[in-house]
Coordinates of C-alpha atoms in Angstrom, one line a residue:
Chain A
X1 CA -71.3 22.8 145.6
X2 CA -71.7 19.0 145.0
X3 CA -69.8 19.4 141.8
X4 CA -67.0 21.2 143.7
X5 CA -66.7 18.4 146.1
X6 CA -66.9 15.7 143.5
X7 CA -64.1 17.4 141.5
X8 CA -62.1 17.8 144.7
X9 CA -62.5 14.1 145.6
X10 CA -61.6 13.1 142.1
X11 CA -58.5 15.3 142.2
X12 CA -57.4 14.0 145.5
X13 CA -57.9 10.3 144.5
X14 CA -56.1 10.9 141.2
X15 CA -53.2 12.7 142.7
X16 CA -52.8 10.1 145.5
X17 CA -53.1 7.1 143.2
X18 CA -50.9 8.4 140.5
X19 CA -48.2 9.6 142.9
X20 CA -48.3 6.4 144.8
X21 CA -48.0 4.3 141.7
X22 CA -45.0 6.2 140.3
X23 CA -43.4 6.6 143.8
X24 CA -43.5 2.8 144.1
X25 CA -41.8 2.4 140.7
X26 CA -39.0 4.5 142.1
X27 CA -39.1 3.5 145.8
X28 CA -39.5 -0.2 145.5
X29 CA -36.2 -0.8 143.6
X30 CA -34.4 1.6 146.0
X31 CA -35.8 -0.4 149.0
X32 CA -34.7 -3.7 147.4
X33 CA -31.2 -2.1 146.8
X34 CA -31.0 -1.0 150.4
X35 CA -31.7 -4.6 151.5
X36 CA -29.4 -6.5 149.1
X37 CA -26.4 -4.2 149.4
X38 CA -26.4 -4.4 153.2
X39 CA -23.7 -6.3 155.2
X40 CA -24.4 -10.0 155.3
X41 CA -27.1 -9.8 152.6
X42 CA -26.9 -11.4 149.2
X43 CA -24.8 -8.7 147.5
X44 CA -23.0 -6.5 150.1
X45 CA -21.8 -3.2 148.8
X46 CA -21.1 -1.0 151.8
X47 CA -20.4 2.2 149.9
X48 CA -23.4 2.1 147.7
X49 CA -25.5 1.1 150.7
X50 CA -24.4 4.2 152.7
X51 CA -24.9 6.5 149.8
X52 CA -28.4 5.4 149.1
X53 CA -29.2 5.4 152.8
X54 CA -27.9 8.9 153.1
X55 CA -29.9 10.3 150.2
X56 CA -33.0 8.6 151.4
X57 CA -32.6 10.1 154.9
X58 CA -31.9 13.6 153.6
X59 CA -35.1 13.7 151.4
X60 CA -37.1 12.2 154.3
X61 CA -35.9 14.8 156.7
X62 CA -37.3 17.7 154.7
X63 CA -40.9 18.5 155.7
X64 CA -43.3 18.1 152.8
X65 CA -44.5 21.7 153.0
X66 CA -40.9 23.0 152.6
X67 CA -40.1 20.5 149.9
X68 CA -43.2 21.7 148.1
X69 CA -41.9 25.3 148.0
X70 CA -38.2 24.6 147.7
X71 CA -38.8 22.4 144.7
X72 CA -40.8 25.1 142.7
X73 CA -37.9 25.8 140.3
X74 CA -37.3 22.1 139.6
X75 CA -41.0 21.4 139.3
X76 CA -41.3 24.2 136.8
X77 CA -38.5 22.6 134.7
X78 CA -39.9 19.0 134.9
X79 CA -43.6 19.5 134.8
X80 CA -43.7 22.9 133.0
X81 CA -45.7 24.6 135.8
X82 CA -45.3 24.8 139.6
X83 CA -49.0 24.9 140.4
X84 CA -51.9 22.5 140.0
X85 CA -52.4 18.8 140.2
X86 CA -49.6 17.7 138.0
X87 CA -47.0 19.8 139.9
X88 CA -48.3 18.4 143.1
X89 CA -48.0 14.8 141.9
X90 CA -44.3 15.4 141.0
X91 CA -43.5 16.7 144.4
X92 CA -45.4 13.9 146.1
X93 CA -43.4 11.3 144.1
X94 CA -40.1 12.9 145.2
X95 CA -41.2 13.1 148.8
X96 CA -42.8 9.7 149.0
X97 CA -40.3 7.5 147.1
X98 CA -37.7 7.5 150.0
X99 CA -40.4 6.8 152.5
X100 CA -41.6 3.9 150.4
X101 CA -38.0 2.7 150.0
X102 CA -37.7 2.4 153.8
X103 CA -41.1 0.7 154.1
X104 CA -40.1 -1.9 151.5
X105 CA -36.7 -2.4 153.2
X106 CA -38.3 -3.1 156.5
X107 CA -40.9 -5.4 155.0
X108 CA -38.2 -7.5 153.3
X109 CA -36.1 -7.5 156.4
X110 CA -39.0 -9.3 158.2
X111 CA -38.2 -12.4 156.2
X112 CA -36.3 -15.0 158.1
X113 CA -32.7 -14.9 156.9
X114 CA -32.8 -18.7 157.0
X115 CA -35.2 -18.8 154.1
X116 CA -32.9 -16.7 152.0
X117 CA -30.0 -19.0 153.0
X118 CA -32.0 -22.0 151.9
X119 CA -32.6 -20.5 148.5
X120 CA -28.8 -19.8 148.2
X121 CA -28.1 -23.4 149.2
X122 CA -30.3 -24.5 146.2
X123 CA -28.2 -22.5 143.9
X124 CA -30.7 -19.7 143.3
X125 CA -29.3 -16.5 141.6
X126 CA -29.7 -13.2 143.4
X127 CA -32.4 -12.2 140.8
X128 CA -34.4 -15.3 141.7
X129 CA -33.9 -14.6 145.4
X130 CA -35.2 -11.0 145.0
X131 CA -38.3 -12.0 143.0
X132 CA -39.2 -15.4 144.4
X133 CA -38.1 -15.2 148.0
X134 CA -37.8 -11.5 149.1
X135 CA -40.7 -9.9 147.3
X136 CA -43.0 -13.0 147.3
X137 CA -42.5 -13.8 150.9
X138 CA -42.9 -10.1 152.0
X139 CA -46.1 -9.6 149.9
X140 CA -48.6 -9.3 152.8
X141 CA -46.3 -6.9 154.6
X142 CA -45.7 -4.9 151.4
X143 CA -49.4 -4.5 150.9
X144 CA -49.9 -3.2 154.5
X145 CA -47.0 -0.8 153.7
X146 CA -48.7 0.2 150.5
X147 CA -51.9 1.1 152.3
X148 CA -49.9 3.2 154.8
X149 CA -47.9 4.9 152.0
X150 CA -51.1 5.7 150.1
X151 CA -52.6 7.3 153.2
X152 CA -49.5 9.3 153.9
X153 CA -49.5 10.5 150.3
X154 CA -53.1 11.4 150.6
X155 CA -52.3 13.5 153.7
X156 CA -49.5 15.2 151.8
X157 CA -51.7 15.9 148.8
X158 CA -54.0 17.8 151.1
X159 CA -51.2 20.1 152.0
X160 CA -50.7 20.9 148.3
X161 CA -53.7 23.2 148.6
X162 CA -51.1 25.8 149.6
X163 CA -49.7 25.9 146.0
X164 CA -53.2 25.6 144.6
X165 CA -52.7 21.9 144.0
X166 CA -56.3 21.0 143.7
X167 CA -58.2 18.3 145.6
X168 CA -60.0 18.3 149.0
X169 CA -57.1 19.9 150.8
X170 CA -57.2 22.8 148.4
X171 CA -61.0 23.2 149.0
X172 CA -60.5 23.1 152.8
X173 CA -57.7 25.7 152.7
X174 CA -59.4 28.0 150.1
X175 CA -62.8 28.1 151.8
X176 CA -61.8 27.5 155.4
X177 CA -58.7 29.6 155.7
X178 CA -59.2 32.4 153.1
X179 CA -63.1 32.7 153.1
X180 CA -63.8 31.7 156.8
X181 CA -66.3 29.1 155.7
X182 CA -65.6 26.6 158.4
X183 CA -68.5 24.3 157.4
X184 CA -67.0 23.6 154.0
X185 CA -63.6 23.0 155.5
X186 CA -65.0 20.5 157.9
X187 CA -66.9 18.7 155.2
X188 CA -63.7 18.4 153.2
X189 CA -61.9 17.0 156.2
X190 CA -64.8 14.5 156.8
X191 CA -64.5 13.2 153.3
X192 CA -60.7 12.9 153.7
X193 CA -61.3 10.8 156.9
X194 CA -63.7 8.5 155.1
X195 CA -61.3 8.0 152.2
X196 CA -58.5 7.2 154.7
X197 CA -60.7 4.7 156.4
X198 CA -61.6 3.0 153.1
X199 CA -58.0 2.8 152.0
X200 CA -56.9 1.3 155.3
X201 CA -59.6 -1.2 155.3
X202 CA -58.9 -2.3 151.7
X203 CA -55.2 -2.6 152.5
X204 CA -55.7 -4.8 155.6
X205 CA -58.2 -7.0 153.9
X206 CA -56.0 -7.7 150.9
X207 CA -53.0 -8.3 153.2
X208 CA -55.0 -10.8 155.3
X209 CA -56.4 -12.5 152.2
X210 CA -53.0 -13.1 150.6
X211 CA -51.1 -14.1 153.7
X212 CA -50.8 -17.8 154.1
X213 CA -49.0 -17.8 157.4
X214 CA -52.0 -17.8 159.7
Chain B
X1 CA -9.7 -43.9 157.3
X2 CA -12.9 -45.1 155.7
X3 CA -12.9 -47.1 152.5
X4 CA -14.3 -45.7 149.2
X5 CA -14.2 -42.6 147.1
X6 CA -14.5 -39.3 148.9
X7 CA -17.4 -37.2 147.6
X8 CA -16.4 -34.2 149.8
X9 CA -13.0 -33.4 150.9
X10 CA -12.1 -30.4 153.1
X11 CA -8.4 -29.6 153.0
X12 CA -6.9 -27.3 155.6
X13 CA -10.1 -25.3 155.9
X14 CA -9.8 -22.3 158.1
X15 CA -12.5 -19.7 158.7
X16 CA -12.0 -16.4 160.5
X17 CA -14.7 -13.9 161.3
X18 CA -13.9 -10.2 161.7
X19 CA -15.7 -8.7 164.7
X20 CA -15.4 -5.4 166.4
X21 CA -13.3 -7.0 169.2
X22 CA -10.9 -8.6 166.7
X23 CA -10.6 -11.7 164.6
X24 CA -12.3 -14.9 165.7
X25 CA -11.1 -18.2 164.4
X26 CA -14.3 -20.3 163.9
X27 CA -12.5 -23.2 162.1
X28 CA -8.9 -24.0 162.4
X29 CA -7.2 -26.1 159.7
X30 CA -9.9 -28.7 159.2
X31 CA -9.3 -31.6 156.9
X32 CA -11.9 -34.3 156.5
X33 CA -13.0 -36.8 153.8
X34 CA -16.6 -37.8 153.5
X35 CA -17.1 -41.0 151.5
X36 CA -19.7 -41.5 148.8
X37 CA -22.8 -43.2 150.2
X38 CA -22.0 -42.9 153.9
X39 CA -23.8 -41.1 156.6
X40 CA -21.2 -38.8 158.3
X41 CA -21.9 -37.1 161.5
X42 CA -20.3 -33.9 162.8
X43 CA -20.9 -33.3 166.5
X44 CA -19.9 -30.6 168.9
X45 CA -21.3 -28.4 171.5
X46 CA -22.9 -25.1 170.5
X47 CA -20.2 -22.6 169.4
X48 CA -17.8 -25.4 168.4
X49 CA -18.0 -24.3 164.8
X50 CA -20.1 -27.2 163.3
X51 CA -22.6 -24.9 161.6
X52 CA -19.8 -22.9 160.1
X53 CA -18.2 -26.1 159.0
X54 CA -21.3 -27.4 157.2
X55 CA -21.7 -24.0 155.5
X56 CA -18.2 -24.2 154.2
X57 CA -19.1 -27.4 152.4
X58 CA -21.6 -25.7 150.0
X59 CA -19.7 -22.4 150.4
X60 CA -22.5 -20.5 152.1
X61 CA -19.5 -19.5 154.1
X62 CA -16.3 -18.9 152.1
X63 CA -13.3 -20.4 153.9
X64 CA -10.6 -17.9 154.7
X65 CA -8.1 -20.5 153.8
X66 CA -8.1 -24.1 152.4
X67 CA -10.0 -26.0 149.7
X68 CA -13.3 -27.6 149.4
X69 CA -13.4 -30.5 146.9
X70 CA -16.7 -31.9 145.7
X71 CA -16.8 -34.9 143.5
X72 CA -13.2 -34.4 142.4
X73 CA -13.7 -30.7 141.6
X74 CA -12.5 -27.8 143.7
X75 CA -15.5 -25.6 144.7
X76 CA -13.4 -22.8 146.1
X77 CA -12.5 -20.6 143.2
X78 CA -15.5 -21.4 141.0
X79 CA -17.5 -18.5 139.6
X80 CA -20.8 -17.7 141.2
X81 CA -22.7 -19.2 138.3
X82 CA -20.7 -22.4 138.3
X83 CA -21.1 -22.6 142.1
X84 CA -24.8 -22.3 141.8
X85 CA -24.9 -25.2 139.4
X86 CA -22.9 -27.4 141.8
X87 CA -25.1 -26.3 144.7
X88 CA -28.0 -28.1 143.1
X89 CA -26.1 -31.3 143.8
X90 CA -25.5 -30.5 147.4
X91 CA -28.9 -30.1 149.1
X92 CA -29.4 -28.9 152.6
X93 CA -32.1 -29.1 155.3
X94 CA -32.2 -26.9 158.4
X95 CA -33.1 -26.8 162.1
X96 CA -35.9 -24.2 161.5
X97 CA -36.9 -25.9 158.2
X98 CA -36.7 -22.6 156.3
X99 CA -39.7 -23.2 154.1
X100 CA -41.3 -20.4 152.1
X101 CA -44.2 -19.5 154.2
X102 CA -46.3 -18.1 151.3
X103 CA -46.0 -21.3 149.3
X104 CA -47.8 -24.6 149.7
X105 CA -45.9 -27.8 150.4
X106 CA -45.9 -28.7 146.8
X107 CA -44.8 -25.2 145.7
X108 CA -41.9 -25.4 148.2
X109 CA -40.8 -28.8 146.8
X110 CA -41.0 -27.4 143.3
X111 CA -38.9 -24.3 144.1
X112 CA -35.5 -25.9 143.4
X113 CA -36.9 -27.3 140.2
X114 CA -38.0 -23.8 139.2
X115 CA -34.5 -22.6 139.9
X116 CA -33.2 -25.3 137.7
X117 CA -35.6 -24.3 134.9
X118 CA -37.7 -27.5 134.9
X119 CA -41.1 -27.3 133.2
X120 CA -44.0 -26.6 135.5
X121 CA -46.0 -29.8 134.8
X122 CA -42.9 -31.9 135.1
X123 CA -41.9 -30.2 138.4
X124 CA -45.4 -30.7 139.8
X125 CA -45.3 -34.3 138.9
X126 CA -41.9 -34.9 140.6
X127 CA -43.0 -32.7 143.6
X128 CA -46.0 -34.9 144.2
X129 CA -44.0 -38.0 143.9
X130 CA -41.5 -36.7 146.5
X131 CA -44.1 -35.6 148.9
X132 CA -45.6 -39.1 148.6
X133 CA -42.2 -40.6 149.4
X134 CA -41.9 -38.6 152.6
X135 CA -45.5 -39.5 153.6
X136 CA -47.2 -36.3 152.9
X137 CA -49.3 -37.1 149.9
X138 CA -52.4 -35.7 151.7
X139 CA -50.8 -32.4 152.6
X140 CA -49.7 -31.3 149.1
X141 CA -51.7 -28.1 149.2
X142 CA -51.1 -27.2 152.8
X143 CA -49.1 -24.2 153.8
X144 CA -46.2 -24.6 156.2
X145 CA -48.1 -22.8 158.9
X146 CA -50.7 -25.6 158.8
X147 CA -48.0 -28.3 159.3
X148 CA -46.4 -29.7 162.4
X149 CA -42.6 -29.5 162.9
X150 CA -42.1 -33.1 161.7
X151 CA -44.2 -32.5 158.7
X152 CA -42.3 -29.3 157.9
X153 CA -39.0 -31.1 158.0
X154 CA -40.5 -33.8 155.7
X155 CA -41.3 -31.1 153.2
X156 CA -37.8 -29.8 153.7
X157 CA -36.4 -33.2 152.9
X158 CA -38.6 -33.6 149.8
X159 CA -37.5 -30.2 148.7
X160 CA -33.9 -31.1 149.2
X161 CA -34.3 -34.3 147.1
X162 CA -36.0 -32.5 144.2
X163 CA -32.9 -31.6 142.4
X164 CA -31.5 -35.2 142.6
X165 CA -28.5 -34.2 144.8
X166 CA -25.5 -36.3 145.5
X167 CA -25.1 -35.0 149.0
X168 CA -27.6 -34.0 151.7
X169 CA -26.4 -31.7 154.4
X170 CA -28.5 -31.7 157.6
X171 CA -27.9 -28.8 159.9
X172 CA -29.3 -29.6 163.3
X173 CA -32.3 -31.0 161.3
X174 CA -33.9 -32.7 164.3
X175 CA -33.0 -30.2 167.1
X176 CA -36.3 -28.4 167.0
X177 CA -38.3 -31.7 167.1
X178 CA -39.4 -34.0 170.0
X179 CA -37.6 -37.3 170.5
X180 CA -40.3 -39.4 168.7
X181 CA -40.4 -37.1 165.7
X182 CA -36.6 -37.0 165.7
X183 CA -36.6 -40.8 165.5
X184 CA -39.0 -40.8 162.5
X185 CA -37.0 -38.1 160.6
X186 CA -33.7 -40.0 161.2
X187 CA -35.5 -43.2 160.0
X188 CA -36.5 -41.4 156.8
X189 CA -32.9 -40.0 156.3
X190 CA -31.5 -43.5 156.7
X191 CA -34.0 -44.9 154.1
X192 CA -33.1 -42.1 151.7
X193 CA -29.5 -42.9 152.1
X194 CA -30.1 -46.5 151.2
X195 CA -32.7 -45.9 148.5
X196 CA -31.0 -43.1 146.6
X197 CA -27.4 -43.7 147.6
X198 CA -27.2 -40.1 148.7
X199 CA -24.3 -39.2 151.0
X200 CA -25.7 -37.6 154.2
X201 CA -23.8 -35.2 156.4
X202 CA -25.5 -34.8 159.8
X203 CA -24.6 -31.8 162.1
X204 CA -25.9 -32.2 165.6
X205 CA -25.1 -31.6 169.3
X206 CA -27.0 -34.8 170.2
X207 CA -25.0 -38.0 170.6
X208 CA -28.1 -40.1 170.2
X209 CA -28.6 -38.7 166.7
X210 CA -25.1 -39.7 165.7
X211 CA -25.5 -43.1 167.3
X212 CA -28.8 -43.8 165.6
X213 CA -28.0 -42.6 162.1
X214 CA -24.3 -42.3 161.4
X215 CA -21.6 -44.6 160.1
X216 CA -18.7 -42.3 161.0
X217 CA -18.4 -39.2 163.1
X218 CA -16.1 -36.3 163.6
X219 CA -16.0 -34.5 167.0
X220 CA -15.4 -30.8 166.7
X221 CA -14.3 -28.6 169.5
X222 CA -13.2 -25.0 169.5
X223 CA -13.0 -25.1 165.7
X224 CA -10.8 -28.2 165.4
X225 CA -11.5 -31.8 164.8
X226 CA -10.8 -33.5 168.1
X227 CA -11.5 -37.0 167.0
X228 CA -12.8 -38.9 164.0
X229 CA -13.7 -42.5 163.5
X230 CA -16.5 -45.0 163.2
X231 CA -19.4 -44.4 165.5
X232 CA -19.0 -47.8 167.2
X233 CA -15.4 -47.0 167.9
X234 CA -16.0 -43.6 169.4
X235 CA -18.9 -44.8 171.5
X236 CA -17.1 -47.7 173.1
X237 CA -13.7 -46.1 173.3
X238 CA -13.7 -42.4 173.2
X239 CA -10.0 -41.3 173.3
X240 CA -10.0 -37.5 173.6
X241 CA -11.5 -35.4 176.4
X242 CA -13.9 -33.8 173.9
X243 CA -15.2 -37.2 172.9
X244 CA -15.6 -38.3 176.5
X245 CA -17.5 -35.2 177.4
X246 CA -20.0 -35.9 174.6
X247 CA -20.3 -39.6 175.3
X248 CA -20.4 -39.3 179.1
X249 CA -22.0 -36.0 180.0
X250 CA -22.4 -34.8 183.7
X251 CA -19.3 -36.6 184.8
X252 CA -18.5 -34.3 187.7
X253 CA -21.7 -35.5 189.5
X254 CA -20.2 -39.0 190.0
X255 CA -16.6 -38.1 190.7
X256 CA -16.8 -39.4 194.3
X257 CA -17.8 -42.9 193.2
X258 CA -14.6 -45.0 193.0
X259 CA -13.8 -48.7 193.3
X260 CA -13.2 -51.8 191.4
X261 CA -15.3 -53.3 188.7
X262 CA -17.2 -50.1 188.2
X263 CA -18.5 -49.1 184.8
X264 CA -20.5 -46.0 183.7
X265 CA -23.4 -46.5 181.3
X266 CA -25.0 -43.8 179.3
X267 CA -28.5 -43.9 178.1
X268 CA -29.1 -41.3 175.5
X269 CA -32.2 -42.6 173.8
X270 CA -30.2 -44.6 171.4
X271 CA -30.8 -47.9 173.3
X272 CA -33.7 -50.1 172.7
X273 CA -36.7 -50.4 175.0
X274 CA -35.3 -53.6 176.5
X275 CA -34.9 -53.8 180.3
X276 CA -31.1 -53.6 180.0
X277 CA -30.0 -54.2 183.6
X278 CA -32.4 -57.1 184.2
X279 CA -31.3 -58.8 181.0
X280 CA -27.7 -58.4 181.9
X281 CA -28.2 -60.1 185.2
X282 CA -30.2 -62.9 183.7
X283 CA -27.7 -63.5 180.9
X284 CA -24.7 -63.6 183.2
X285 CA -26.4 -65.3 186.0
X286 CA -24.7 -62.9 188.4
X287 CA -26.0 -59.7 190.1
X288 CA -24.8 -56.2 189.5
X289 CA -24.9 -53.4 192.1
X290 CA -26.3 -50.1 191.1
X291 CA -24.0 -47.4 192.6
X292 CA -25.6 -44.4 190.9
X293 CA -28.5 -43.9 188.6
X294 CA -30.0 -40.8 187.1
X295 CA -32.4 -41.7 184.3
X296 CA -35.2 -39.5 183.0
X297 CA -37.9 -40.5 180.7
X298 CA -38.2 -37.7 178.2
X299 CA -41.2 -38.3 176.0
X300 CA -40.8 -42.0 175.9
X301 CA -37.0 -42.0 175.5
X302 CA -34.7 -42.9 178.4
X303 CA -31.8 -40.4 179.0
X304 CA -29.3 -40.4 181.7
X305 CA -26.4 -42.4 183.2
X306 CA -25.8 -45.2 185.7
X307 CA -22.8 -46.5 187.5
X308 CA -22.8 -50.3 188.0
X309 CA -20.5 -52.6 190.0
X310 CA -20.2 -55.7 187.9
X311 CA -19.7 -59.2 189.1
X312 CA -16.2 -59.8 190.6
X313 CA -16.0 -63.1 188.8
X314 CA -14.2 -62.4 185.5
X315 CA -16.3 -64.8 183.4
X316 CA -19.5 -63.2 184.5
X317 CA -18.3 -59.6 184.1
X318 CA -17.2 -60.5 180.6
X319 CA -20.6 -61.7 179.7
X320 CA -22.1 -58.6 181.2
X321 CA -19.9 -56.3 179.2
X322 CA -20.5 -58.3 176.1
X323 CA -24.2 -57.8 176.5
X324 CA -23.7 -54.0 176.7
X325 CA -21.7 -54.2 173.5
X326 CA -24.4 -56.1 171.8
X327 CA -27.0 -53.5 172.8
X328 CA -24.7 -50.8 171.6
X329 CA -24.8 -49.0 175.0
X330 CA -21.9 -46.7 175.6
X331 CA -19.9 -47.5 178.7
X332 CA -16.5 -46.8 180.2
X333 CA -14.7 -48.6 182.9
X334 CA -14.1 -46.4 185.9
X335 CA -12.5 -48.9 188.2
X336 CA -10.4 -51.7 186.9
X337 CA -12.7 -54.6 185.8
X338 CA -11.1 -57.9 186.9

């Protein structure tokens, strides 16, 4: 039984972290693109901005559970299988990237536009402004957003039990729903709660530590 | 027209903003010349277009029409890359300071040098030097959140000087500061102007700032230059309504006071701490009659206006007016001074 839970915990953490990492690789640039192509930003491109915004909204409107099932054919092509941990990770990435893009967008938009204007007045290129002003200044907020995204992805990963995705959610569904073993289900839930608490705490502490505004 | 070589020339600059309710003309056919080494003020009430005007100088706003010439070269029409190179020669400081909050004072000052590709050690050396120059050698590693408003603006000034600019644009740089700090920042700007020969452009809505720091001034109203000239000239003899409104605010309160030998004085914090009226009386040996006075002491600076009836003997009233001129106190004659 301990082994079962250790395996479940490991699967959950692996799925969550791997999906978060890759989803950030995709979502972060999209979030930056949403900011810089906006009206009055450093590189306005109204058409591109609307298209990206529309796609992001569409993917975000589809509930994860439905995406999980609807994507089975695509998942099979990309991952080679539609069940298990790796299949889940793929769907998690697709689902979380647009969410992350919006989080990144709102973090960057918190920066005072005057600071960006100041950088422009110094002759900074857009690349410099993105790296050294937008992303640097938004760092604490980005870290808070990352904690939130990781927790959301963790929650989604638990749902992947439906497609036999592995992890604590899988255990909870298998034993709780199909075998009526409520005790095991609640234990899995309790471990999930603890993992969420730890992630949240780590995120907040790092954000506070790197923030020089206070 | 001022003497000397213009470093910045605006030629027929017009700026329109498209809004949902139609086109708004923020600047209308503005032509000014700012001479190398001078301190040039642009004053106007809020909404007059002064912030847009200053942003047209470094092309943070692109003029709808007209040309911006910097140091003999037209900036309008340059590629982004070339423009960014020129912008290093036109530094800017801001009302809200606009410092990078996640960087220390020193890292902020080094930022323009990073942009210019200066080596790290060299940048740090120059950054420290500049922070010392603005009186912040002991706050090198402080973050903006740990600094007062005046200190933040000093960091802003040090940062602006880092790239050795030819021009420093000051956009309401003292408007968020109390009168005493304003004074010390203006003092610093004046020193910098002398020491480095940097041309300074000051945008403000406060006449006292212009009076204290500028050589020449342009008054902007509703997107147009209403009047331009030396500060002394405009202070003692404002010609246009716009200028009068700025030099003599709150005029309607004293509309009922009429008569001969009346003058209106304005105290805007620019005058010295001397007891002006008493000295005037002692110097001329003749009394004056205070018809109206409304003076407030705002954090150690006198602000307000006064209407005086001068001596009716010409020789004495002449001495009295001369004293005001000496003290650089703005006045206008309401009734005829005999």
